[in-house]
GROMACS .gro file of C-alpha atoms in nm:
model
  418
    1MET     CA    1  -5.727  -0.926   2.124
    2PHE     CA    2  -5.797  -0.580   2.101
    3PRO     CA    3  -6.148  -0.486   1.991
    4PRO     CA    4  -6.208  -0.337   1.712
    5PRO     CA    5  -6.154   0.051   1.763
    6GLU     CA    6  -6.476   0.114   1.602
    7MET     CA    7  -6.676  -0.024   1.869
    8LEU     CA    8  -6.432   0.174   2.122
    9LEU     CA    9  -6.522   0.501   1.953
   10LEU     CA   10  -6.886   0.436   2.020
   11GLU     CA   11  -6.798   0.316   2.365
   12LYS     CA   12  -6.609   0.634   2.427
   13GLU     CA   13  -6.949   0.860   2.297
   14HIS     CA   14  -7.155   0.686   2.505
   15GLU     CA   15  -7.027   0.724   2.819
   16GLN     CA   16  -6.913   1.128   2.733
   17ILE     CA   17  -7.340   1.133   2.728
   18ALA     CA   18  -7.396   1.014   3.037
   19LEU     CA   19  -7.120   1.188   3.221
   20SER     CA   20  -7.307   1.519   3.069
   21GLU     CA   21  -7.662   1.441   3.238
   22LEU     CA   22  -7.506   1.415   3.559
   23PRO     CA   23  -7.435   1.777   3.617
   24CYS     CA   24  -7.853   1.818   3.487
   25GLN     CA   25  -7.991   1.516   3.766
   26THR     CA   26  -7.750   1.709   4.006
   27TRP     CA   27  -7.925   2.059   3.931
   28GLY     CA   28  -8.249   1.882   3.896
   29GLU     CA   29  -8.278   1.799   4.268
   30LEU     CA   30  -8.114   2.157   4.383
   31PHE     CA   31  -8.343   2.352   4.200
   32PRO     CA   32  -8.646   2.255   4.373
   33ALA     CA   33  -8.480   2.337   4.678
   34ARG     CA   34  -8.407   2.633   4.611
   35GLU     CA   35  -8.776   2.746   4.463
   36GLN     CA   36  -8.882   2.639   4.835
   37LEU     CA   37  -8.646   2.853   4.993
   38GLU     CA   38  -8.749   3.148   4.806
   39GLN     CA   39  -9.106   3.098   4.874
   40LEU     CA   40  -9.044   3.108   5.210
   41ARG     CA   41  -8.852   3.453   5.205
   42GLN     CA   42  -9.079   3.576   5.023
   43GLN     CA   43  -9.454   3.515   5.288
   44VAL     CA   44  -9.182   3.652   5.556
   45GLU     CA   45  -9.168   3.968   5.400
   46GLU     CA   46  -9.519   3.996   5.265
   47PRO     CA   47  -9.792   4.215   5.541
   48GLN     CA   48 -10.016   3.947   5.749
   49GLU     CA   49 -10.302   4.024   5.953
   50ASN     CA   50 -10.218   3.746   6.217
   51GLY     CA   51  -9.769   3.850   6.191
   52GLN     CA   52  -9.756   3.584   6.473
   53ASN     CA   53  -9.864   3.290   6.331
   54ILE     CA   54  -9.695   3.392   5.970
   55LYS     CA   55  -9.399   3.445   6.076
   56ALA     CA   56  -9.412   3.106   6.363
   57GLU     CA   57  -9.458   2.848   5.990
   58PRO     CA   58  -9.156   3.051   5.784
   59GLN     CA   59  -8.881   3.019   6.098
   60ALA     CA   60  -9.028   2.595   6.156
   61GLU     CA   61  -8.926   2.558   5.773
   62LEU     CA   62  -8.693   2.716   5.732
   63PRO     CA   63  -8.384   2.473   5.942
   64GLU     CA   64  -8.521   2.259   5.718
   65ALA     CA   65  -8.500   2.371   5.414
   66GLN     CA   66  -8.105   2.450   5.502
   67SER     CA   67  -8.024   2.166   5.534
   68ASP     CA   68  -8.252   2.012   5.254
   69ILE     CA   69  -7.969   2.261   5.071
   70LYS     CA   70  -7.643   2.154   5.252
   71ALA     CA   71  -7.759   1.791   5.114
   72ALA     CA   72  -7.839   1.889   4.785
   73LYS     CA   73  -7.504   2.086   4.735
   74ARG     CA   74  -7.337   1.816   4.926
   75ARG     CA   75  -7.466   1.559   4.650
   76ASN     CA   76  -7.341   1.839   4.388
   77LYS     CA   77  -7.007   1.801   4.529
   78GLU     CA   78  -6.992   1.447   4.552
   79ASP     CA   79  -7.155   1.431   4.193
   80ILE     CA   80  -6.875   1.653   4.112
   81ARG     CA   81  -6.542   1.485   4.223
   82SER     CA   82  -6.740   1.130   4.028
   83ILE     CA   83  -6.780   1.322   3.712
   84GLN     CA   84  -6.396   1.440   3.710
   85GLU     CA   85  -6.340   1.098   3.763
   86GLU     CA   86  -6.499   0.963   3.560
   87LYS     CA   87  -6.284   1.217   3.355
   88ASN     CA   88  -5.945   1.098   3.424
   89LEU     CA   89  -6.076   0.765   3.353
   90HIS     CA   90  -6.250   0.795   3.006
   91GLN     CA   91  -5.896   1.015   2.910
   92HIS     CA   92  -5.673   0.739   3.041
   93ARG     CA   93  -5.892   0.510   2.811
   94SER     CA   94  -5.840   0.747   2.529
   95ASP     CA   95  -5.469   0.723   2.513
   96LEU     CA   96  -5.431   0.341   2.551
   97GLN     CA   97  -5.638   0.308   2.227
   98ASP     CA   98  -5.462   0.572   2.099
   99GLN     CA   99  -5.180   0.363   2.145
  100VAL     CA  100  -5.337   0.070   2.077
  101SER     CA  101  -5.473   0.175   1.737
  102VAL     CA  102  -5.131   0.267   1.660
  103ARG     CA  103  -4.959  -0.100   1.705
  104ALA     CA  104  -5.308  -0.223   1.532
  105GLU     CA  105  -5.156   0.029   1.205
  106ALA     CA  106  -5.581   0.091   1.183
  107THR     CA  107  -5.546   0.497   1.266
  108PRO     CA  108  -5.383   0.783   1.010
  109LEU     CA  109  -5.170   0.923   1.309
  110MET     CA  110  -4.910   0.598   1.262
  111LYS     CA  111  -4.836   0.718   0.994
  112TYR     CA  112  -4.624   1.069   1.138
  113PRO     CA  113  -4.441   0.870   1.387
  114LEU     CA  114  -4.366   0.603   1.161
  115SER     CA  115  -4.189   0.874   0.892
  116CYS     CA  116  -4.000   1.015   1.209
  117PHE     CA  117  -3.882   0.662   1.296
  118LEU     CA  118  -3.813   0.570   0.930
  119GLN     CA  119  -3.549   0.937   0.961
  120ASN     CA  120  -3.426   0.810   1.297
  121PHE     CA  121  -3.340   0.513   1.199
  122ASN     CA  122  -3.167   0.618   0.821
  123LYS     CA  123  -3.018   0.910   0.989
  124GLN     CA  124  -2.854   0.611   1.303
  125LEU     CA  125  -2.779   0.370   0.923
  126GLN     CA  126  -2.603   0.643   0.774
  127ALA     CA  127  -2.410   0.736   1.101
  128GLU     CA  128  -2.302   0.364   1.140
  129LEU     CA  129  -2.237   0.380   0.750
  130GLN     CA  130  -2.006   0.641   0.822
  131ALA     CA  131  -1.824   0.531   1.131
  132THR     CA  132  -1.769   0.182   0.940
  133GLU     CA  133  -1.641   0.378   0.649
  134THR     CA  134  -1.358   0.536   0.863
  135ARG     CA  135  -1.276   0.225   1.039
  136LEU     CA  136  -1.205   0.050   0.729
  137ARG     CA  137  -1.018   0.295   0.543
  138ALA     CA  138  -0.832   0.366   0.934
  139ARG     CA  139  -0.715  -0.043   0.908
  140GLU     CA  140  -0.644   0.037   0.477
  141LYS     CA  141  -0.353   0.311   0.591
  142ARG     CA  142  -0.244   0.037   0.897
  143LEU     CA  143  -0.197  -0.211   0.575
  144ASP     CA  144  -0.085   0.031   0.308
  145GLY     CA  145   0.189   0.116   0.646
  146LYS     CA  146   0.277  -0.280   0.694
  147THR     CA  147   0.253  -0.362   0.362
  148LYS     CA  148   0.539  -0.048   0.337
  149VAL     CA  149   0.726  -0.155   0.570
  150ALA     CA  150   0.682  -0.557   0.453
  151ARG     CA  151   0.832  -0.504   0.112
  152GLU     CA  152   1.116  -0.249   0.266
  153LYS     CA  153   1.199  -0.540   0.427
  154LEU     CA  154   1.211  -0.753   0.130
  155ASP     CA  155   1.428  -0.501  -0.085
  156VAL     CA  156   1.679  -0.551   0.190
  157LEU     CA  157   1.671  -0.921   0.217
  158LEU     CA  158   1.696  -0.919  -0.135
  159GLN     CA  159   1.940  -0.728  -0.166
  160GLU     CA  160   2.112  -0.885   0.081
  161GLN     CA  161   2.066  -1.233  -0.091
  162GLU     CA  162   2.224  -1.034  -0.445
  163ALA     CA  163   2.513  -0.960  -0.227
  164LEU     CA  164   2.563  -1.320  -0.174
  165GLU     CA  165   2.564  -1.403  -0.444
  166LYS     CA  166   2.797  -1.198  -0.597
  167GLN     CA  167   3.154  -1.291  -0.533
  168VAL     CA  168   3.406  -1.126  -0.283
  169ALA     CA  169   3.718  -1.026  -0.170
  170ILE     CA  170   3.858  -1.188   0.168
  171LYS     CA  171   4.206  -1.009   0.295
  172LYS     CA  172   4.335  -1.267   0.596
  173ILE     CA  173   4.588  -1.128   0.839
  174ASN     CA  174   4.774  -1.335   1.072
  175LEU     CA  175   4.787  -1.129   1.405
  176GLN     CA  176   4.993  -1.432   1.504
  177GLY     CA  177   5.269  -1.299   1.275
  178LEU     CA  178   5.212  -0.938   1.327
  179THR     CA  179   5.470  -0.686   1.406
  180SER     CA  180   5.256  -0.410   1.413
  181LYS     CA  181   4.868  -0.471   1.483
  182GLU     CA  182   4.818  -0.070   1.480
  183LEU     CA  183   4.843  -0.121   1.067
  184THR     CA  184   4.569  -0.365   1.073
  185VAL     CA  185   4.329  -0.125   1.290
  186ASN     CA  186   4.437   0.145   1.069
  187GLU     CA  187   4.358   0.006   0.710
  188LEU     CA  188   4.029  -0.195   0.894
  189MET     CA  189   3.906   0.238   1.019
  190VAL     CA  190   3.991   0.410   0.722
  191MET     CA  191   3.832   0.164   0.476
  192LYS     CA  192   3.516   0.199   0.710
  193MET     CA  193   3.546   0.580   0.716
  194ASN     CA  194   3.610   0.635   0.357
  195ARG     CA  195   3.363   0.555   0.047
  196ASN     CA  196   3.397   0.632  -0.243
  197PRO     CA  197   3.381   0.523  -0.582
  198ASN     CA  198   3.728   0.513  -0.665
  199LEU     CA  199   3.821   0.362  -0.313
  200VAL     CA  200   3.774   0.003  -0.226
  201ASN     CA  201   3.430  -0.067  -0.100
  202TYR     CA  202   3.506  -0.243   0.272
  203LEU     CA  203   3.228  -0.500   0.307
  204ASP     CA  204   3.280  -0.647   0.700
  205SER     CA  205   3.444  -0.811   0.872
  206TYR     CA  206   3.568  -1.116   1.115
  207LEU     CA  207   3.805  -1.253   1.400
  208VAL     CA  208   3.844  -1.571   1.265
  209ASP     CA  209   4.070  -1.792   1.490
  210ASP     CA  210   4.469  -1.603   1.506
  211GLU     CA  211   4.322  -1.393   1.166
  212LEU     CA  212   4.141  -1.095   1.100
  213TRP     CA  213   3.911  -1.116   0.753
  214LEU     CA  214   3.864  -0.852   0.582
  215VAL     CA  215   3.595  -0.852   0.325
  216MET     CA  216   3.607  -0.567   0.040
  217GLU     CA  217   3.443  -0.608  -0.279
  218TYR     CA  218   3.548  -0.848  -0.573
  219MET     CA  219   3.757  -0.652  -0.879
  220ASP     CA  220   3.710  -0.922  -1.102
  221GLY     CA  221   3.977  -0.719  -1.327
  222GLY     CA  222   4.232  -0.781  -1.092
  223SER     CA  223   4.507  -0.464  -1.051
  224LEU     CA  224   4.765  -0.237  -1.314
  225ARG     CA  225   5.049  -0.456  -1.302
  226ASP     CA  226   4.847  -0.736  -1.427
  227VAL     CA  227   4.792  -0.501  -1.725
  228ILE     CA  228   5.092  -0.363  -1.713
  229SER     CA  229   5.298  -0.672  -1.704
  230LYS     CA  230   5.062  -0.786  -2.077
  231THR     CA  231   5.025  -0.511  -2.270
  232TYR     CA  232   5.139  -0.164  -2.360
  233LEU     CA  233   4.890   0.148  -2.273
  234SER     CA  234   4.777   0.410  -2.497
  235GLU     CA  235   4.835   0.782  -2.378
  236ASP     CA  236   4.392   0.783  -2.376
  237GLU     CA  237   4.425   0.435  -2.164
  238MET     CA  238   4.685   0.604  -1.908
  239ALA     CA  239   4.501   0.905  -1.920
  240ALA     CA  240   4.147   0.762  -1.776
  241VAL     CA  241   4.341   0.526  -1.566
  242SER     CA  242   4.516   0.877  -1.378
  243ARG     CA  243   4.238   1.046  -1.333
  244GLU     CA  244   4.003   0.787  -1.170
  245CYS     CA  245   4.382   0.737  -0.962
  246LEU     CA  246   4.319   1.131  -0.895
  247GLN     CA  247   3.955   1.151  -0.790
  248GLY     CA  248   4.000   0.899  -0.496
  249LEU     CA  249   4.339   1.089  -0.335
  250ASP     CA  250   4.183   1.378  -0.376
  251PHE     CA  251   3.878   1.264  -0.183
  252LEU     CA  252   4.111   1.097   0.071
  253HIS     CA  253   4.332   1.415   0.095
  254SER     CA  254   4.007   1.611   0.167
  255ASN     CA  255   3.885   1.404   0.471
  256HIS     CA  256   4.315   1.418   0.558
  257VAL     CA  257   4.392   1.129   0.518
  258ILE     CA  258   4.736   1.009   0.315
  259HIS     CA  259   4.760   0.625   0.112
  260ARG     CA  260   5.165   0.656   0.147
  261ASP     CA  261   5.177   0.334  -0.032
  262VAL     CA  262   5.041   0.393  -0.413
  263LYS     CA  263   5.167   0.188  -0.651
  264SER     CA  264   5.051  -0.049  -0.967
  265CYS     CA  265   5.035  -0.326  -0.718
  266ASN     CA  266   4.738  -0.094  -0.489
  267ILE     CA  267   4.520  -0.033  -0.824
  268LEU     CA  268   4.278  -0.212  -0.931
  269LEU     CA  269   4.057  -0.309  -1.157
  270ARG     CA  270   3.694  -0.443  -1.274
  271THR     CA  271   3.567  -0.540  -1.603
  272ASP     CA  272   3.272  -0.271  -1.619
  273GLY     CA  273   3.633  -0.031  -1.636
  274SER     CA  274   3.605   0.100  -1.270
  275VAL     CA  275   3.929   0.186  -1.151
  276LYS     CA  276   4.005   0.178  -0.764
  277LEU     CA  277   4.248   0.283  -0.544
  278ALA     CA  278   4.331  -0.052  -0.244
  279ASP     CA  279   4.513  -0.143   0.064
  280PHE     CA  280   4.479   0.115   0.331
  281GLY     CA  281   4.749  -0.076   0.532
  282LEU     CA  282   5.042   0.206   0.550
  283SER     CA  283   4.771   0.543   0.527
  284ALA     CA  284   4.799   0.792   0.832
  285GLN     CA  285   4.510   1.013   0.926
  286LEU     CA  286   4.621   1.342   0.954
  287THR     CA  287   4.485   1.604   1.286
  288ALA     CA  288   4.540   1.947   1.335
  289GLU     CA  289   4.743   1.882   1.586
  290GLN     CA  290   5.015   1.693   1.347
  291ASN     CA  291   4.907   1.768   0.961
  292GLN     CA  292   5.281   1.588   0.878
  293ARG     CA  293   5.411   1.256   0.890
  294SER     CA  294   5.810   1.189   0.922
  295SER     CA  295   5.794   0.860   0.927
  296VAL     CA  296   5.942   0.568   0.640
  297VAL     CA  297   5.681   0.379   0.520
  298GLY     CA  298   5.622   0.320   0.172
  299THR     CA  299   5.756   0.110  -0.116
  300SER     CA  300   6.060   0.219  -0.204
  301TRP     CA  301   6.057   0.263  -0.582
  302TRP     CA  302   5.713   0.464  -0.553
  303MET     CA  303   5.853   0.635  -0.249
  304ALA     CA  304   5.915   1.073  -0.257
  305PRO     CA  305   6.203   1.174  -0.183
  306GLU     CA  306   6.102   1.396   0.165
  307VAL     CA  307   6.005   1.015   0.250
  308VAL     CA  308   6.342   0.890   0.204
  309THR     CA  309   6.508   1.172   0.345
  310GLY     CA  310   6.306   1.141   0.649
  311GLN     CA  311   6.156   1.507   0.619
  312PRO     CA  312   5.845   1.604   0.733
  313TYR     CA  313   5.613   1.529   0.410
  314GLY     CA  314   5.199   1.588   0.345
  315PRO     CA  315   4.936   1.477   0.112
  316LYS     CA  316   5.167   1.536  -0.182
  317VAL     CA  317   5.418   1.263  -0.150
  318ASP     CA  318   5.073   1.035  -0.311
  319ILE     CA  319   5.102   1.253  -0.590
  320TRP     CA  320   5.502   1.180  -0.664
  321SER     CA  321   5.380   0.782  -0.624
  322LEU     CA  322   5.104   0.833  -0.888
  323GLY     CA  323   5.379   1.005  -1.127
  324ILE     CA  324   5.626   0.697  -1.080
  325VAL     CA  325   5.308   0.495  -1.149
  326GLY     CA  326   5.262   0.717  -1.515
  327ILE     CA  327   5.615   0.584  -1.546
  328GLU     CA  328   5.536   0.239  -1.514
  329MET     CA  329   5.264   0.269  -1.742
  330VAL     CA  330   5.456   0.420  -2.049
  331GLU     CA  331   5.762   0.221  -1.985
  332ARG     CA  332   5.681  -0.142  -1.797
  333GLN     CA  333   5.859  -0.059  -1.585
  334VAL     CA  334   5.938   0.181  -1.280
  335PRO     CA  335   6.259   0.325  -1.243
  336HIS     CA  336   6.559   0.165  -1.031
  337TRP     CA  337   6.369  -0.130  -1.072
  338ASN     CA  338   6.645  -0.330  -1.079
  339GLU     CA  339   6.845  -0.184  -0.791
  340SER     CA  340   6.769  -0.302  -0.440
  341PRO     CA  341   6.516  -0.130  -0.232
  342THR     CA  342   6.818   0.123  -0.078
  343SER     CA  343   7.004   0.144  -0.408
  344ALA     CA  344   6.644   0.268  -0.515
  345GLU     CA  345   6.578   0.498  -0.218
  346LEU     CA  346   6.889   0.657  -0.248
  347LEU     CA  347   6.889   0.765  -0.591
  348LEU     CA  348   6.572   0.884  -0.486
  349ALA     CA  349   6.722   1.007  -0.264
  350THR     CA  350   6.941   1.190  -0.474
  351GLY     CA  351   6.895   1.195  -0.866
  352GLY     CA  352   6.666   1.405  -0.898
  353THR     CA  353   6.335   1.361  -1.125
  354PRO     CA  354   6.305   0.993  -1.284
  355GLN     CA  355   6.299   1.103  -1.686
  356LEU     CA  356   6.162   0.892  -1.985
  357ARG     CA  357   6.424   0.674  -2.154
  358GLN     CA  358   6.269   0.750  -2.492
  359PRO     CA  359   6.046   1.123  -2.405
  360LYS     CA  360   5.982   1.220  -2.777
  361LEU     CA  361   5.744   0.934  -2.828
  362PHE     CA  362   5.486   1.081  -2.586
  363SER     CA  363   5.284   1.361  -2.649
  364ALA     CA  364   5.394   1.724  -2.485
  365SER     CA  365   5.105   1.701  -2.238
  366LEU     CA  366   5.184   1.358  -2.139
  367ARG     CA  367   5.562   1.493  -2.077
  368ASP     CA  368   5.403   1.779  -1.845
  369PHE     CA  369   5.116   1.608  -1.678
  370LEU     CA  370   5.421   1.354  -1.556
  371SER     CA  371   5.639   1.623  -1.483
  372CYS     CA  372   5.376   1.817  -1.216
  373CYS     CA  373   5.397   1.530  -1.013
  374LEU     CA  374   5.781   1.422  -0.996
  375GLN     CA  375   5.864   1.775  -0.855
  376THR     CA  376   6.160   1.743  -0.612
  377ASN     CA  377   6.008   2.031  -0.398
  378GLU     CA  378   5.721   1.913  -0.312
  379GLU     CA  379   5.579   2.278  -0.293
  380TRP     CA  380   5.589   2.268  -0.662
  381ARG     CA  381   5.441   1.938  -0.691
  382TRP     CA  382   5.088   2.005  -0.775
  383SER     CA  383   4.786   1.823  -0.549
  384ALA     CA  384   4.516   1.611  -0.626
  385LYS     CA  385   4.234   1.896  -0.716
  386GLU     CA  386   4.489   2.106  -0.946
  387LEU     CA  387   4.607   1.800  -1.155
  388LEU     CA  388   4.214   1.740  -1.262
  389GLN     CA  389   4.243   2.032  -1.422
  390HIS     CA  390   4.548   1.944  -1.661
  391GLN     CA  391   4.527   1.919  -2.026
  392PHE     CA  392   4.648   1.581  -2.034
  393ILE     CA  393   4.309   1.469  -1.806
  394THR     CA  394   4.047   1.678  -1.908
  395SER     CA  395   4.007   1.557  -2.263
  396VAL     CA  396   4.028   1.143  -2.164
  397LYS     CA  397   3.734   0.966  -2.241
  398SER     CA  398   3.491   0.716  -2.013
  399VAL     CA  399   3.603   0.417  -1.765
  400SER     CA  400   3.442   0.253  -2.087
  401SER     CA  401   3.745   0.269  -2.215
  402LEU     CA  402   3.949   0.099  -2.016
  403VAL     CA  403   3.677  -0.183  -2.058
  404PRO     CA  404   3.796  -0.382  -2.397
  405LEU     CA  405   4.180  -0.368  -2.217
  406ILE     CA  406   4.032  -0.553  -1.925
  407ILE     CA  407   3.871  -0.769  -2.066
  408SER     CA  408   4.193  -0.883  -2.294
  409VAL     CA  409   4.422  -0.957  -2.018
  410LYS     CA  410   4.176  -1.067  -1.744
  411LYS     CA  411   4.165  -1.339  -2.071
  412ARG     CA  412   4.474  -1.368  -2.139
  413LYS     CA  413   4.559  -1.417  -1.791
  414GLU     CA  414   4.313  -1.742  -1.762
  415GLU     CA  415   4.435  -1.905  -2.117
  416GLU     CA  416   4.809  -1.883  -1.905
  417ARG     CA  417   4.686  -2.091  -1.619
  418LEU     CA  418   4.507  -2.372  -1.823
   0.00000   0.00000   0.00000
């Protein structure tokens, strides 16, 4: 227990009084000795009748007085040293009392250190709060980033799940009985490298035993050949189909690819009105070194004259084939259908441009469109890009106009299976 602050202050005052009296006592002892010495000096200086006796007395008493003075000075120094030590001790005790007063919260001196302490504590607390808030924000950003990544992964999974739930088409190719494996690889590469809304979308491929499985999007509306075999198409429907095919061909030709097997069986439909080119097994990739082909490939009744005759040819062979598809849509069969493949090729090479059997039943716009496609001279034949600007194509309705036609044919096919 510390003594009460009032007792400490009272002791402090008593010590100060005692210390202040010590120099007075020391000087009181020193003062008589100085007076005695002064009197002796005066006696020596005064004239006396008996000079010898006067000098002898002071000379005998002087050493004793000097000795007393030295002793008094020593005591004075010791007293001063003692006083200084007492002062130091007193100052130390005073410092201790101040500390005790602060701890006991008994003096007003506590107010200043406490306010400083509170200010420093407040600043420190604010700094810690800011640091904590910064860490929380950084953590929140990391969590947001992780959440975004997780959400993206979830979207991918949902898309994959949705794709799994959809039907796909699988083309199975027997590699053992294949005469030219190069054609299969060619089809795979063309489908992978060329993606367009008017081309059947390639999804994946698998090697299963001796078979190559090509996984493609499923066209639930069947082929254009199915529609032609079941019903007649209006000119608007013919124009819509032709436009979609031309858009696909324009994309292929812009990428220096020739389809080389455009025919109604390779034009697939979907119940939403989509029209897409399929089967790229006979397609050819043109290069700067080989910008034309001369191999006789394709399906005889749809082959261009330059292909049949073995002349070098380019992308416009696909335009001829599309013109034959146009005649097929009008008359529900291709020219020379009753002929053998060889005879059909001979007729194509020598017979000139195929003609409609009843041209007057159809518009001049349709007849001119077919004429632009079926020019025997390849140089005079229009390109896909030019035909997209033809009046017969530019006046066409959207593909949604094909939906009723495609759905009705699909239902008839399903009914026939029952």
